[in-house]
Coordinates of N, CA and C in Angstrom, one line a residue:
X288 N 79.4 -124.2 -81.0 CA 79.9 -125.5 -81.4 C 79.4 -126.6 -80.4
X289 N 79.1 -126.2 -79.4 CA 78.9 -127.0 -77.9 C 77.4 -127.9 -78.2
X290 N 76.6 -127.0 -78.9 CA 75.3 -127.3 -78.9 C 75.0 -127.9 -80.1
X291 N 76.4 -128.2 -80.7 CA 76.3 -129.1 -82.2 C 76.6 -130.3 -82.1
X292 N 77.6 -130.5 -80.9 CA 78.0 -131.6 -80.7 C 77.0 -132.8 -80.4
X293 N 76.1 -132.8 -79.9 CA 75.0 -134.2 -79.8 C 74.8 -134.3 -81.6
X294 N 74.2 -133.5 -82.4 CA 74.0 -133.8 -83.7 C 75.4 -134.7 -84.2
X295 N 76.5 -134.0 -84.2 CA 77.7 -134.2 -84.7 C 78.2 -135.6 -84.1
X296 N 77.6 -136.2 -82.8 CA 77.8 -137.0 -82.6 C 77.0 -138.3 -83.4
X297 N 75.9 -138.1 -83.2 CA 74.9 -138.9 -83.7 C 75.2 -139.2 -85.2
X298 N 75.6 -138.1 -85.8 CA 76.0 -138.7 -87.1 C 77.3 -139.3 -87.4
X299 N 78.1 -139.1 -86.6 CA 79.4 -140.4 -87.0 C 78.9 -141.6 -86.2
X300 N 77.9 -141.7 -85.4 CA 77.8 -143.3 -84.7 C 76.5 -143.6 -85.7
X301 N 76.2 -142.4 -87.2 CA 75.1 -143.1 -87.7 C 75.8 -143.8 -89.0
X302 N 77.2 -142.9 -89.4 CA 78.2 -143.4 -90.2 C 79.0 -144.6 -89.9
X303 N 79.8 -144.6 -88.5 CA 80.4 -146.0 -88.1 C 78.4 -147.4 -88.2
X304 N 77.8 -146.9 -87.9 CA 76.9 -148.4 -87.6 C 76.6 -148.7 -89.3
X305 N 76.1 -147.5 -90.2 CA 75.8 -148.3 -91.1 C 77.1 -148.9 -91.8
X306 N 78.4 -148.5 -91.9 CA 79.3 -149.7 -92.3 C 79.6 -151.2 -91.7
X307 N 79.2 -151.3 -90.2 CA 79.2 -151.8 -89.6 C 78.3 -152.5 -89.6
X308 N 77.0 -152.2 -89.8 CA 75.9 -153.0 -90.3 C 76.0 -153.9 -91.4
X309 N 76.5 -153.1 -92.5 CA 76.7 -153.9 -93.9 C 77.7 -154.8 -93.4
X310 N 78.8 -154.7 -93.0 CA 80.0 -155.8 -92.8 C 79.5 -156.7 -91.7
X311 N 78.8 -156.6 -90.9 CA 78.0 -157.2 -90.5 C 77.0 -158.6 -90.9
X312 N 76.1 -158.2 -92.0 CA 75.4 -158.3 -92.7 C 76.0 -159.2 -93.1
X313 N 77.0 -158.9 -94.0 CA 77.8 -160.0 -95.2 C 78.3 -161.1 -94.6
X314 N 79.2 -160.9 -93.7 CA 79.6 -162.0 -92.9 C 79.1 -163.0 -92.0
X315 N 77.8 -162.3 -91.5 CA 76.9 -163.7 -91.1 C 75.8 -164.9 -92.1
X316 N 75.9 -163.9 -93.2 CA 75.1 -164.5 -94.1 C 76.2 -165.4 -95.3
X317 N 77.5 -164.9 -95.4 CA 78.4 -165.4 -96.0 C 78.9 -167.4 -95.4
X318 N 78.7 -167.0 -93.6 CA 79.4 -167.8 -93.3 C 78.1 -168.9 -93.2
X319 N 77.0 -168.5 -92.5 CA 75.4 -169.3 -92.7 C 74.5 -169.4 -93.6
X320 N 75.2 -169.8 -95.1 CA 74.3 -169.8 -96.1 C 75.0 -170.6 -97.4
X321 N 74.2 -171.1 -98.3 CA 73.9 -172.3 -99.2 C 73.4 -171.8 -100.2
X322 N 74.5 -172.3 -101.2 CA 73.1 -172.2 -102.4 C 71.8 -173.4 -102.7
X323 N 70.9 -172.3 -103.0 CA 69.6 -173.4 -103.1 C 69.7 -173.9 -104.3
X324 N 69.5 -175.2 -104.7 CA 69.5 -175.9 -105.6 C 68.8 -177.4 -105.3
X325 N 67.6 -176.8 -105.9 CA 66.2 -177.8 -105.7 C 65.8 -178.0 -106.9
X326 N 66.0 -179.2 -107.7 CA 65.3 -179.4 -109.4 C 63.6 -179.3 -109.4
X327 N 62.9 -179.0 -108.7 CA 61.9 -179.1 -108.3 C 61.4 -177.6 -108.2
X328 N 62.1 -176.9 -108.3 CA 61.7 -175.1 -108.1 C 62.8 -174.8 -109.2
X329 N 63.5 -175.9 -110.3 CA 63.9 -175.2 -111.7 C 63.0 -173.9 -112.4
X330 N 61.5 -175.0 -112.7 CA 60.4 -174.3 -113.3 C 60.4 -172.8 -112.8
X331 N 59.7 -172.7 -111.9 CA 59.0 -171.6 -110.9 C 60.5 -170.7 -111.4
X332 N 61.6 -170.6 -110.9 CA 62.6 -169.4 -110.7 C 62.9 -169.4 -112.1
X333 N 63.2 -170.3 -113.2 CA 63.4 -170.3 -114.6 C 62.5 -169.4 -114.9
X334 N 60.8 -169.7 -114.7 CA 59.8 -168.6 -115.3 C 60.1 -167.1 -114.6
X335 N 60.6 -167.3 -113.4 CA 60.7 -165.3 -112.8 C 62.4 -164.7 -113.9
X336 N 63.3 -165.8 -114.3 CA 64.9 -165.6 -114.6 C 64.1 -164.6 -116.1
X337 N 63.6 -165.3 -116.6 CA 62.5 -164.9 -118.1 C 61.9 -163.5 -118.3
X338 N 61.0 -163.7 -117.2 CA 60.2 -162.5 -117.0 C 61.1 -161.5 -116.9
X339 N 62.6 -161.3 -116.0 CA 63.4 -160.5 -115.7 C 64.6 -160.2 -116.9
X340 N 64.2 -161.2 -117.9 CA 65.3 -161.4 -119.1 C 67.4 -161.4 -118.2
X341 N 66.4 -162.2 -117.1 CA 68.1 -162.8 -117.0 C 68.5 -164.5 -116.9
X342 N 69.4 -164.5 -117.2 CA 70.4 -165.8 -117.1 C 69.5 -166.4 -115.9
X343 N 69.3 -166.4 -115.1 CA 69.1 -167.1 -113.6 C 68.7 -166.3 -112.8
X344 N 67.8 -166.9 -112.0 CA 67.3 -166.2 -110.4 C 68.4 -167.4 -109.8
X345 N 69.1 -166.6 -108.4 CA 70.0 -167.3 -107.7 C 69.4 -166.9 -106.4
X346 N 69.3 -167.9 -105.8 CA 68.5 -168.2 -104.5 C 69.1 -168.7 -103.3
X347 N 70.0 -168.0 -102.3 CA 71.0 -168.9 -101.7 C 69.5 -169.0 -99.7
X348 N 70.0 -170.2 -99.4 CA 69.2 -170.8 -98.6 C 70.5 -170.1 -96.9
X349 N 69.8 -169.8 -96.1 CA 70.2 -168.6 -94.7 C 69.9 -169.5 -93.5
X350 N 70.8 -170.5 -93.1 CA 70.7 -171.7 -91.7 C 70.2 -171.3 -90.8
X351 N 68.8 -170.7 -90.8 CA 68.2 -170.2 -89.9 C 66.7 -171.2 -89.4
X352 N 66.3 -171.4 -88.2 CA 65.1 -172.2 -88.6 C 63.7 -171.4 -88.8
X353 N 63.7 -170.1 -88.7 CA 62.4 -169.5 -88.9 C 61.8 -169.3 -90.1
X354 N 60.7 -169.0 -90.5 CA 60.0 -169.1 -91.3 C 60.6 -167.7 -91.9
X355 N 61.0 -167.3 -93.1 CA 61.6 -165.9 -93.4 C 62.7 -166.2 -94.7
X356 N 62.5 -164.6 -95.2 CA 63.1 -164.8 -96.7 C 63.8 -163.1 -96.5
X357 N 65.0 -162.8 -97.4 CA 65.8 -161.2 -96.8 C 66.2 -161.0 -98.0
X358 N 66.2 -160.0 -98.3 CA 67.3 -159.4 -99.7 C 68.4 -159.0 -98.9
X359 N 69.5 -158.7 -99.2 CA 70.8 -158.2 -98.6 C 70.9 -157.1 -99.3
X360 N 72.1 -155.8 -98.3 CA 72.4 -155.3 -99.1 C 72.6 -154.5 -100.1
X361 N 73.7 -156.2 -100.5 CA 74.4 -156.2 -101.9 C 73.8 -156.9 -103.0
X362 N 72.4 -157.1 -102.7 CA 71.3 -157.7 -103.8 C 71.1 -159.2 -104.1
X363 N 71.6 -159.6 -102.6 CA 71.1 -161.5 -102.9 C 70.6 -161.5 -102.7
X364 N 69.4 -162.5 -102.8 CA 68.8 -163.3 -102.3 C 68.0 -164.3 -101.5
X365 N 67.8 -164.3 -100.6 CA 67.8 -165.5 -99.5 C 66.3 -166.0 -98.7
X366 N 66.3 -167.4 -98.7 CA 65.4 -167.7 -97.8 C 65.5 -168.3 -96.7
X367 N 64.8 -168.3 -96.0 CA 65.6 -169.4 -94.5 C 65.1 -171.0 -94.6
X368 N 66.0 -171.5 -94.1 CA 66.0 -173.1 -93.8 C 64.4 -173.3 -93.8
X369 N 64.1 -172.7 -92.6 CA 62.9 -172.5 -92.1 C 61.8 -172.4 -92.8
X370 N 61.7 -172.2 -94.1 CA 61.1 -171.8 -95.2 C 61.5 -172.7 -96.3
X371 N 62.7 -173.0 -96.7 CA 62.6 -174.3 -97.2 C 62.2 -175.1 -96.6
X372 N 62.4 -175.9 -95.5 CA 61.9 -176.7 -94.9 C 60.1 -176.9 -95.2
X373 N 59.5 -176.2 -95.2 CA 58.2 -175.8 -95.1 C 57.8 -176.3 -96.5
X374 N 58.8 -176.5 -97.7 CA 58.1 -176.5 -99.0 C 58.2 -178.0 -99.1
X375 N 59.4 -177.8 -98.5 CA 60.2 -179.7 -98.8 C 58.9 -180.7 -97.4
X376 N 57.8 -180.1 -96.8 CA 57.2 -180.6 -96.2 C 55.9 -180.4 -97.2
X377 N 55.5 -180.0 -97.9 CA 54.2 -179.5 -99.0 C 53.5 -178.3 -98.5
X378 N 53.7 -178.1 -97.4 CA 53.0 -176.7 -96.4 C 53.0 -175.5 -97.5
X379 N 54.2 -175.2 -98.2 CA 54.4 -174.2 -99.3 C 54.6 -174.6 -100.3
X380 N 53.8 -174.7 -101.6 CA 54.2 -174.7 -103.2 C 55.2 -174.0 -103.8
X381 N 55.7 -174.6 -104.7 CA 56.5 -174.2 -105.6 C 56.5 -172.7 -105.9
X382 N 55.3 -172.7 -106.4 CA 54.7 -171.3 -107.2 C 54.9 -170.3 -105.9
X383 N 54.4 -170.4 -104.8 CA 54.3 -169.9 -103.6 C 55.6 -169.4 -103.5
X384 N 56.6 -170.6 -103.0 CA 58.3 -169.9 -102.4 C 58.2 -169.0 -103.5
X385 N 58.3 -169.1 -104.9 CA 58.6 -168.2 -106.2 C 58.0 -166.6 -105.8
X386 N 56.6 -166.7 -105.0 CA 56.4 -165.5 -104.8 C 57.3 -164.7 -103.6
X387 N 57.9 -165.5 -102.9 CA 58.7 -165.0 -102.0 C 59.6 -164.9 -102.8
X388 N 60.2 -165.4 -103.5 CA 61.4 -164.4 -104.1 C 61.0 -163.4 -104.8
X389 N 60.3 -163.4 -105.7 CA 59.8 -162.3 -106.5 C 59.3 -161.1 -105.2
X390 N 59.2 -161.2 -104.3 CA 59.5 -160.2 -103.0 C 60.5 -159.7 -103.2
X391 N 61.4 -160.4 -102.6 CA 62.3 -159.7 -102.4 C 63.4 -159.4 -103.1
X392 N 63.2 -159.9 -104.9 CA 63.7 -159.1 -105.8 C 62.7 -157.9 -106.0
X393 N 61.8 -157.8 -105.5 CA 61.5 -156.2 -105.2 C 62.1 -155.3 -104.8
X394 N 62.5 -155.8 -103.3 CA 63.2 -154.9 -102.2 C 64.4 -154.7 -102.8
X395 N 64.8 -155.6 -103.9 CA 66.3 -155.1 -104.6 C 66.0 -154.3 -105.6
X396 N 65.0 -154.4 -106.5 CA 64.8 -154.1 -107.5 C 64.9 -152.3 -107.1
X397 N 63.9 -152.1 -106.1 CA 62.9 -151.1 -105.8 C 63.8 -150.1 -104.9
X398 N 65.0 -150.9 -104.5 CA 66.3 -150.6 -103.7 C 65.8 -149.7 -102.1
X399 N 64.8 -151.0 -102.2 CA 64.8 -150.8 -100.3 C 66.1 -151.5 -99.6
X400 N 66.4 -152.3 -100.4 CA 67.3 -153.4 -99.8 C 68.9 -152.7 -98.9
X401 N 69.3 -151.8 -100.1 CA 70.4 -150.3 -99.6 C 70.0 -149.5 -98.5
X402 N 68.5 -149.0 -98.9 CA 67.7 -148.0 -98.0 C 67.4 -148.2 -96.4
X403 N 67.3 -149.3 -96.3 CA 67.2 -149.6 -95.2 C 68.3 -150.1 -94.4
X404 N 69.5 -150.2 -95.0 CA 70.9 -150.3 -94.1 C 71.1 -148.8 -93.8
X405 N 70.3 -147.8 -94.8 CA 71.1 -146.5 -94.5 C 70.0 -146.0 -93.1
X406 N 69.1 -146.2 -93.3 CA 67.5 -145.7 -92.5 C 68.0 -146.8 -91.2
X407 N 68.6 -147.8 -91.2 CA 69.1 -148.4 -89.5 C 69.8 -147.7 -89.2
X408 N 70.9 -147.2 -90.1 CA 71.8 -146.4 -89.2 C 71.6 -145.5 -89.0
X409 N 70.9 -144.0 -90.2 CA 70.2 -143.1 -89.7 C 69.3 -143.0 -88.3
X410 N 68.5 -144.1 -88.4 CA 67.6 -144.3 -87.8 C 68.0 -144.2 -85.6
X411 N 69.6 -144.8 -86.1 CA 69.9 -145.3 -84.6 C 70.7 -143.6 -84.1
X412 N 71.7 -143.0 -85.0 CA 71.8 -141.8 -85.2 C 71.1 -140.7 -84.5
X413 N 69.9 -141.1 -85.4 CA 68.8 -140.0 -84.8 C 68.2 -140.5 -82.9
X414 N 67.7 -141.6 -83.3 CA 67.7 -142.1 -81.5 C 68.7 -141.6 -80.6
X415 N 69.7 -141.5 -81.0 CA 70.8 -141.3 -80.1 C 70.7 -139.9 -79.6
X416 N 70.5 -138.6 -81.2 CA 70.5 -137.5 -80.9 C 69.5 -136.8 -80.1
X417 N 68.3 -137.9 -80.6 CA 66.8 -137.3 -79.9 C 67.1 -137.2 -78.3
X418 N 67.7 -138.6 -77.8 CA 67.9 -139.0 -76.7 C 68.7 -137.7 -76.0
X419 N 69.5 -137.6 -76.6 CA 70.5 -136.1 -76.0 C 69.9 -135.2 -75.7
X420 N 69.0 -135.0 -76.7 CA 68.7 -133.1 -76.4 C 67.0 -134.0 -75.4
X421 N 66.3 -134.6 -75.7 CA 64.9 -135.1 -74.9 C 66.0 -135.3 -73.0
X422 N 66.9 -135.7 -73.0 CA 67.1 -135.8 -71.7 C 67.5 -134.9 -70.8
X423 N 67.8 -133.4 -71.6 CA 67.7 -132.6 -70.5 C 66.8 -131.9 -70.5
X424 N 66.2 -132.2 -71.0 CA 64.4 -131.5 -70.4 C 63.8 -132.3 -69.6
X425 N 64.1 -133.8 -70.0 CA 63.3 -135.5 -69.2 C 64.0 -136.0 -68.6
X426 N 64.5 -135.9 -68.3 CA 66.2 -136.9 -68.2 C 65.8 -138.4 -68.1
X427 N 64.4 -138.0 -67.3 CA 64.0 -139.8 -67.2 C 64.0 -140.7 -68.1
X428 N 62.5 -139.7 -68.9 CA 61.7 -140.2 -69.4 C 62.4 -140.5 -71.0
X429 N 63.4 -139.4 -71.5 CA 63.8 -138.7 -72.2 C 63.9 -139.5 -73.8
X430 N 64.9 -140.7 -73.0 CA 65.4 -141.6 -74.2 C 64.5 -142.9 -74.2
X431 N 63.9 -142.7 -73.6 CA 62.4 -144.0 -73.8 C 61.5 -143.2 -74.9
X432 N 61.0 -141.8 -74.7 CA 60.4 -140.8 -75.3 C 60.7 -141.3 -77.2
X433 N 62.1 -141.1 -77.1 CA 63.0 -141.2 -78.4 C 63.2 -142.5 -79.1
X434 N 63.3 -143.4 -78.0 CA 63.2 -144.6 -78.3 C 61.7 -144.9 -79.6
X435 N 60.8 -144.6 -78.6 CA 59.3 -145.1 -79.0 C 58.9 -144.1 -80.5
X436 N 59.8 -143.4 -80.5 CA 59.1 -142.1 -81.8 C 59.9 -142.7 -82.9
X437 N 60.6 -143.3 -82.6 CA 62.1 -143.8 -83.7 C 61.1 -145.2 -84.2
X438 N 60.4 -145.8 -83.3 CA 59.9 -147.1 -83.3 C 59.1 -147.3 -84.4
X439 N 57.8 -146.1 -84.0 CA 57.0 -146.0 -84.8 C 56.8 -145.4 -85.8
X440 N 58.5 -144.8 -86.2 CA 59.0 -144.0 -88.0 C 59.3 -145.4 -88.5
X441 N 60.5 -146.1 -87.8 CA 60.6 -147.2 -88.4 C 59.5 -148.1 -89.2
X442 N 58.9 -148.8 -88.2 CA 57.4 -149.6 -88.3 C 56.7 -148.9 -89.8
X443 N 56.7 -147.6 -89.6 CA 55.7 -147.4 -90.7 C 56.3 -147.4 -91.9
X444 N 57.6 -146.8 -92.4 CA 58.5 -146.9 -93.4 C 58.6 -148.7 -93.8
X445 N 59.4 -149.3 -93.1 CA 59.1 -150.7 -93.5 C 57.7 -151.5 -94.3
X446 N 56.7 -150.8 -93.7 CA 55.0 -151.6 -94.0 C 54.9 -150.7 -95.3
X447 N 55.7 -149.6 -95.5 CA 55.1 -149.0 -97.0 C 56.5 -150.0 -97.8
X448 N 57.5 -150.2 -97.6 CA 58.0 -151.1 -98.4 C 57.6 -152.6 -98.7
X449 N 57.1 -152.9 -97.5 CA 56.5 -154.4 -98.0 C 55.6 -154.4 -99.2
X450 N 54.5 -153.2 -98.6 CA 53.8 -153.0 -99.9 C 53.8 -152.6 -101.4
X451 N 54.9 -151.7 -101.1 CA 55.5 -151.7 -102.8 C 56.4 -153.0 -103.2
X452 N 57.2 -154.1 -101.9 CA 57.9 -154.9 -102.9 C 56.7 -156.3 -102.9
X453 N 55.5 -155.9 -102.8 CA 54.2 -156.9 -102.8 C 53.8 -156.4 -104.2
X454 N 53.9 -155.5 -104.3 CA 53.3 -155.0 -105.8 C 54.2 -155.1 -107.2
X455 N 55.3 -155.1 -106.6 CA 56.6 -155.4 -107.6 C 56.3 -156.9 -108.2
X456 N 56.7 -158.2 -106.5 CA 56.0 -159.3 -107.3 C 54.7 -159.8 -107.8
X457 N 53.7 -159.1 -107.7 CA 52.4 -159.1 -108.7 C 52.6 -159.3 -109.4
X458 N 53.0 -158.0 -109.8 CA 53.5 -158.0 -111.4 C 54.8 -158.3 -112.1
X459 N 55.1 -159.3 -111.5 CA 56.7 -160.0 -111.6 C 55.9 -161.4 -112.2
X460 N 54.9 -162.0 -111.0 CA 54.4 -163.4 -111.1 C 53.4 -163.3 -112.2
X461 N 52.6 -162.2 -112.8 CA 51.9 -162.5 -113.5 C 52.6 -162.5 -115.1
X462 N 54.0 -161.3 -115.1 CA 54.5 -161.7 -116.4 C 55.0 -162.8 -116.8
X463 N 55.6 -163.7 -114.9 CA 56.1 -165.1 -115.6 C 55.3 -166.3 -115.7
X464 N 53.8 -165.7 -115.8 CA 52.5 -166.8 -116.0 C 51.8 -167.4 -114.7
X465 N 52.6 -167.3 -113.5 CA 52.6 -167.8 -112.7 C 51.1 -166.8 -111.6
X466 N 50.8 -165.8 -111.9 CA 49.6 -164.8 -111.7 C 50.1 -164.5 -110.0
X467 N 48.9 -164.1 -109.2 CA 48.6 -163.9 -108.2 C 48.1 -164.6 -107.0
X468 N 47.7 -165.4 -107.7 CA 47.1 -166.2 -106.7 C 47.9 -167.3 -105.6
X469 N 49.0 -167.8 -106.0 CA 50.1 -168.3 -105.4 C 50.8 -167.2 -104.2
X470 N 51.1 -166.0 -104.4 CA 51.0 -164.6 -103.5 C 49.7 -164.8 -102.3
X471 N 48.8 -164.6 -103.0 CA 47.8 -164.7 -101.9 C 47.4 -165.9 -101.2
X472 N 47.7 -167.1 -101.9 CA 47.4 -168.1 -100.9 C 48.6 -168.3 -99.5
X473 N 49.7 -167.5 -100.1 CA 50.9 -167.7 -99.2 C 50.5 -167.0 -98.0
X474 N 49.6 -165.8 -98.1 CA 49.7 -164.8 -97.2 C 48.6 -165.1 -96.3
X475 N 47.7 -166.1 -96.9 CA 46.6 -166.9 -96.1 C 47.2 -167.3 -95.0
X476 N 48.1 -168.1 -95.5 CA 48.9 -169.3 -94.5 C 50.2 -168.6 -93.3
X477 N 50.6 -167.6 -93.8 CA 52.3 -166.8 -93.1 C 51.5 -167.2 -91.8
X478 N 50.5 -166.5 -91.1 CA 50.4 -166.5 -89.8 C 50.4 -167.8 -89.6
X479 N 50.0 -168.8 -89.9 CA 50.2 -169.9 -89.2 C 51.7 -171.0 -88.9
X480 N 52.4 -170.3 -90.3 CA 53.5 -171.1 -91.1 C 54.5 -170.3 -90.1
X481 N 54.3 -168.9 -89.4 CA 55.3 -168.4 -88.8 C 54.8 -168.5 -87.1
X482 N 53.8 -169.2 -86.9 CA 53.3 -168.9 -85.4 C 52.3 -167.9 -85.0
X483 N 52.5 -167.1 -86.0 CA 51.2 -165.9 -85.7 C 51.5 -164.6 -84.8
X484 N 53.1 -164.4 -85.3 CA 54.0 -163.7 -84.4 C 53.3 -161.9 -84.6
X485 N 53.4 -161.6 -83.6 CA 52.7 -160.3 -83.9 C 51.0 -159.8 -83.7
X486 N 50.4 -161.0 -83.4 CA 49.1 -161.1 -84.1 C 48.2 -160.1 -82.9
X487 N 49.2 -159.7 -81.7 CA 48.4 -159.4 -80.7 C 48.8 -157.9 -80.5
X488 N 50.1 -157.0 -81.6 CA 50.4 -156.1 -81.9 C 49.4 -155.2 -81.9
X489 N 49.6 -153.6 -81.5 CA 48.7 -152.5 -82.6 C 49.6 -152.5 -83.8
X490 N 48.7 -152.4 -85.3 CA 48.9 -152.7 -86.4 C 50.1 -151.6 -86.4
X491 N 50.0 -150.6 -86.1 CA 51.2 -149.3 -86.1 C 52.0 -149.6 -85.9
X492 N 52.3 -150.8 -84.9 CA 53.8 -151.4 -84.5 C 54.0 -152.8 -84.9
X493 N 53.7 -152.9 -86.3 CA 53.7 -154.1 -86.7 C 54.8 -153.3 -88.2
X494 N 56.0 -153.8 -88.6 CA 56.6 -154.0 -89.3 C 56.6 -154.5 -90.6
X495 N 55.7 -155.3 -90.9 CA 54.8 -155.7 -92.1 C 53.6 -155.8 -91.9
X496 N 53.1 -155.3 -93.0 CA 51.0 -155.3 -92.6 C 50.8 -156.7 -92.5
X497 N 49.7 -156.6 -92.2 CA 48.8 -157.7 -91.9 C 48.8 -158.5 -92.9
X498 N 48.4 -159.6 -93.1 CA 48.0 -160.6 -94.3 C 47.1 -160.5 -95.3
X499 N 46.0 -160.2 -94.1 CA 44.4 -159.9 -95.0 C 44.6 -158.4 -95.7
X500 N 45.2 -157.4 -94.9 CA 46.1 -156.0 -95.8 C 46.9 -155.8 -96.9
X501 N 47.5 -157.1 -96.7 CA 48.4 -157.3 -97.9 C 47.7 -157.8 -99.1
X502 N 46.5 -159.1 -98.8 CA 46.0 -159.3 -99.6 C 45.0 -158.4 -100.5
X503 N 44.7 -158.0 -99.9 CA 43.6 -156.6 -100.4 C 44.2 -155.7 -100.9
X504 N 45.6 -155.2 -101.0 CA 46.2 -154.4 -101.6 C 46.5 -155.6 -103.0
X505 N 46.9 -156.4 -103.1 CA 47.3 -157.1 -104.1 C 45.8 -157.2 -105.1
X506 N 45.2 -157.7 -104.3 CA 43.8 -157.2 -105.5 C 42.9 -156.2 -105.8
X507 N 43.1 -155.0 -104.6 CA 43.1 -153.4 -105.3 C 44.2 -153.4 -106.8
X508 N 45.5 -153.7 -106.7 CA 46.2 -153.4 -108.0 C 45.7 -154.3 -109.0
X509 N 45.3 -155.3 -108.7 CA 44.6 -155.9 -109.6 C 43.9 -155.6 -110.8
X510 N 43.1 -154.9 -109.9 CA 41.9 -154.4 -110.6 C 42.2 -152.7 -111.1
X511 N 43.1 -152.6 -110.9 CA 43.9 -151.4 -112.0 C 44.3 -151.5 -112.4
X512 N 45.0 -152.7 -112.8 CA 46.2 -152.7 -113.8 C 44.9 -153.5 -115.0
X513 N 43.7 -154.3 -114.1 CA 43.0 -155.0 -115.8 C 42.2 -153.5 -115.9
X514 N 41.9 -152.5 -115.3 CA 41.2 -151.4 -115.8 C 41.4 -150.9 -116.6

C-alpha cells in the first residue's frame, strides 16, 4: 500500500485541481468579462450563427490587454480587450476576428475546451507523481526531470489541438462564405499583433505552431477537401 501512495496521492491533487481549475476559470472570467456587442461584426458572426444553424454566435469580450481569444470550459466564448482593441484600431478585419471565433468554436465544438481542464489537472497529477518516484533515484535533479517531460507532453498535445480547431474553422469560414483567406491573413499578422512572443522558442516548446505551420496546414486541407 506504501508504494501506492505517491500515485494515490497525485490523483486526488489531480481531482481537487481540476475542480478547482474550473471554478477558477468561471469566476475570473465571470467577474472580467462583457458582452461583445459591436454592430459592425453583426455580418461576420450572423454568417458563422447560419453556417452553425444557430440563433446567434455570442461573443463575450475578457478585460485583458493582450492580444488573445479562449473557449472556456463550459463552452463560451471569448476574446480579449486586447484583440478587440486591435479591430476597433483596423489592424484586424471583421472577417478576420470571425476567424478567431470560428477557432475557438472549434475547441468547443471538437471538446478540447473540457479536455484540457482534465489534461491540466491530469497533467499536474502526474508531475507531482513523476516527481515522487524520479526523486529517489535523483533527488536533485528528480522533479526538474518531471517537470520538463510533463512540459513537452503538454506543448505537443495543445499544437495538435490548435490544428484541428484551425481546420474546424476552415471549414466553418468557408460554409459561412466568408472562405480562408481572412484565417490566413490573420496568421500573417499574430506575430506582430502579439509581439512575436515565442519567436525565439524550439518549436517543440511552443504551444501553438508557428504561423507559417499553421498556414500551410490550412492550405494542405484545402486542397483535399477541393480534391
Amino acid at each position: 500500500m506504501l508504494r501506492l501512495t505517491p500515485i494515490l496521492l497525485a490523483l486526488a491533487y489531480g481531482f481537487l485541481m481540476f475542480h478547482f481549475s474550473a471554478w477558477n476559470q468561471k469566476r475570473q472570467l465571470d467577474a472580467n468579462s462583457v458582452d461583445l456587442v459591436d454592430p459592425t461584426l453583426n455580418d461576420v458572426l450572423k454568417r458563422l450563427a447560419t453556417a452553425l444553424d444557430v440563433a446567434r454566435v455570442q461573443v463575450k469580450i475578457h478585460e485583458v490587454p493582450t492580444v488573445n481569444a479562449l473557449a472556456a470550459h463550459d463552452g463560451r466564448v471569448f476574446i480579449t480587450r486586447g484583440m478587440y482593441d486591435k479591430f476597433r484600431l483596423g489592424d484586424i478585419t471583421a472577417a478576420e476576428l470571425a476567424s478567431v471565433v470560428a477557432h475557438e468554436i472549434g475547441h468547443v465544438a471538437l471538446g478540447h475546451s473540457k479536455r484540457r481542464m482534465v489534461d491540466f489537472s491530469g497533467q499536474n497529477a502526474l508531475r507531482t507523481g513523476l516527481a515522487m518516484i524520479l526523486s529517489r533515484f535523483i533527488p536533485v535533479i528528480g522533479p526538474w526531470i518531471a517537470n520538463q517531460v510533463i512540459r513537452l507532453l503538454t506543448a505537443k498535445l495543445s499544437r495538435n489541438d490548435e490544428f484541428e480547431a484551425d481546420a474546424y474553422a476552415s471549414a466553418l469560414m468557408i460554409k459561412a462564405g466568408l472562405g480562408t483567406e481572412p484565417q490566413k491573413a490573420l496568421f500573417e499578422k499574430l506575430p506582430r499583433l502579439t509581439g512575436n512572443r515565442g519567436a525565439s522558442m524550439p518549436a517543440w516548446l511552443l504551444t501553438h505552431p508557428k504561423s507559417q505551420e499553421r498556414i500551410a496546414a490550412i492550405e494542405s486541407n484545402e486542397e483535399k477537401w477541393q480534391g
